[in-house]
Short mmCIF file of C-alpha atoms in Angstrom, two decimals:
data_model
loop_
_atom_site.label_atom_id
_atom_site.label_comp_id
_atom_site.label_asym_id
_atom_site.label_seq_id
_atom_site.Cartn_x
_atom_site.Cartn_y
_atom_site.Cartn_z
CA VAL A 648 -1.40 -5.58 92.07
CA ASN A 649 -4.13 -5.52 89.46
CA THR A 650 -2.65 -6.91 86.23
CA PHE A 651 -4.93 -4.99 83.89
CA ALA A 652 -4.25 -1.66 85.59
CA SER A 653 -0.49 -2.27 85.57
CA ILE A 654 -0.47 -3.08 81.85
CA MET A 655 -2.59 -0.02 81.07
CA VAL A 656 -0.17 2.25 82.93
CA LEU A 657 2.76 0.78 80.98
CA LEU A 658 0.92 1.17 77.67
CA LEU A 659 0.08 4.82 78.34
CA ALA A 660 3.70 5.73 77.60
CA LEU A 661 3.75 4.12 74.15
CA PRO A 662 1.86 6.78 72.12
CA PHE A 663 4.36 9.45 73.11
CA VAL A 664 7.34 7.71 71.50
CA PRO A 665 6.07 7.63 67.88
CA ALA A 666 4.61 11.11 68.29
CA GLY A 667 8.18 12.35 68.67
CA PHE A 668 9.20 10.74 65.36
CA ILE A 669 7.23 13.24 63.30
CA ILE A 670 9.21 16.19 64.60
CA THR A 671 12.28 15.54 62.42
CA PRO A 672 10.51 15.30 59.01
CA VAL A 673 8.37 18.35 59.80
CA ARG A 674 11.39 20.38 60.88
CA GLU A 675 13.32 19.28 57.78
CA ALA A 676 10.41 20.30 55.59
CA SER A 677 10.14 23.70 57.23
CA ILE A 678 13.83 24.55 56.75
CA LYS A 679 13.98 22.88 53.30
CA ALA A 680 16.56 20.29 54.43
CA LYS A 681 14.76 17.52 52.53
CA HIS A 682 14.90 19.56 49.33
CA GLN A 683 18.61 20.18 49.83
CA GLN A 684 19.25 16.46 50.32
CA VAL A 685 17.26 15.53 47.21
CA VAL A 686 19.11 18.15 45.15
CA SER A 687 22.39 16.74 46.49
CA GLY A 688 21.50 13.30 45.15
CA VAL A 689 19.70 11.50 47.96
CA SER A 690 16.80 9.49 46.57
CA TYR A 691 13.36 9.72 48.13
CA ALA A 692 13.54 6.02 48.96
CA ALA A 693 16.84 6.46 50.82
CA TYR A 694 15.50 9.52 52.63
CA TRP A 695 12.38 7.77 53.92
CA LEU A 696 14.16 4.46 54.53
CA SER A 697 16.67 6.23 56.77
CA HIS A 698 13.83 7.85 58.73
CA TRP A 699 12.08 4.50 59.07
CA ALA A 700 15.28 2.72 60.18
CA PHE A 701 15.92 5.39 62.82
CA ASP A 702 12.34 5.18 64.07
CA VAL A 703 12.51 1.39 64.37
CA ALA A 704 15.91 1.51 66.08
CA THR A 705 14.58 4.08 68.53
CA TYR A 706 11.35 2.19 69.24
CA GLN A 707 12.98 -1.19 69.90
CA PRO A 708 14.49 -0.24 73.30
CA THR A 709 11.09 1.05 74.37
CA TRP A 710 9.47 -2.28 73.55
CA ALA A 711 12.33 -4.13 75.26
CA ILE A 712 11.77 -2.12 78.44
CA ILE A 713 8.00 -2.70 78.33
CA PHE A 714 8.38 -6.45 77.81
CA GLY A 715 11.12 -6.56 80.44
CA LEU A 716 8.84 -4.90 82.99
CA LEU A 717 5.97 -7.21 82.08
CA HIS A 718 8.24 -10.22 82.57
CA ALA A 719 9.88 -8.86 85.74
CA TYR A 720 6.55 -8.30 87.45
CA ASP A 721 5.01 -11.46 85.97
CA LEU A 722 2.23 -9.53 84.23
CA GLY A 723 2.40 -11.23 80.84
#
């Protein structure tokens, strides 16, 4: 198995994960959910920090799977 080709196939999946992260803030902006949270007392820092924490927590399993596959097939 060609190592470079295998790594490229694995890395093709990575751009799709963060692309999905933008859906929530855009949807919240379109239905004014962010405004409602700010009016209710949520600070901007807490709002964006919670989005960032969710994004990081969601992305970590993806990286774990990628590194696990690289290690399992001895591609690293």
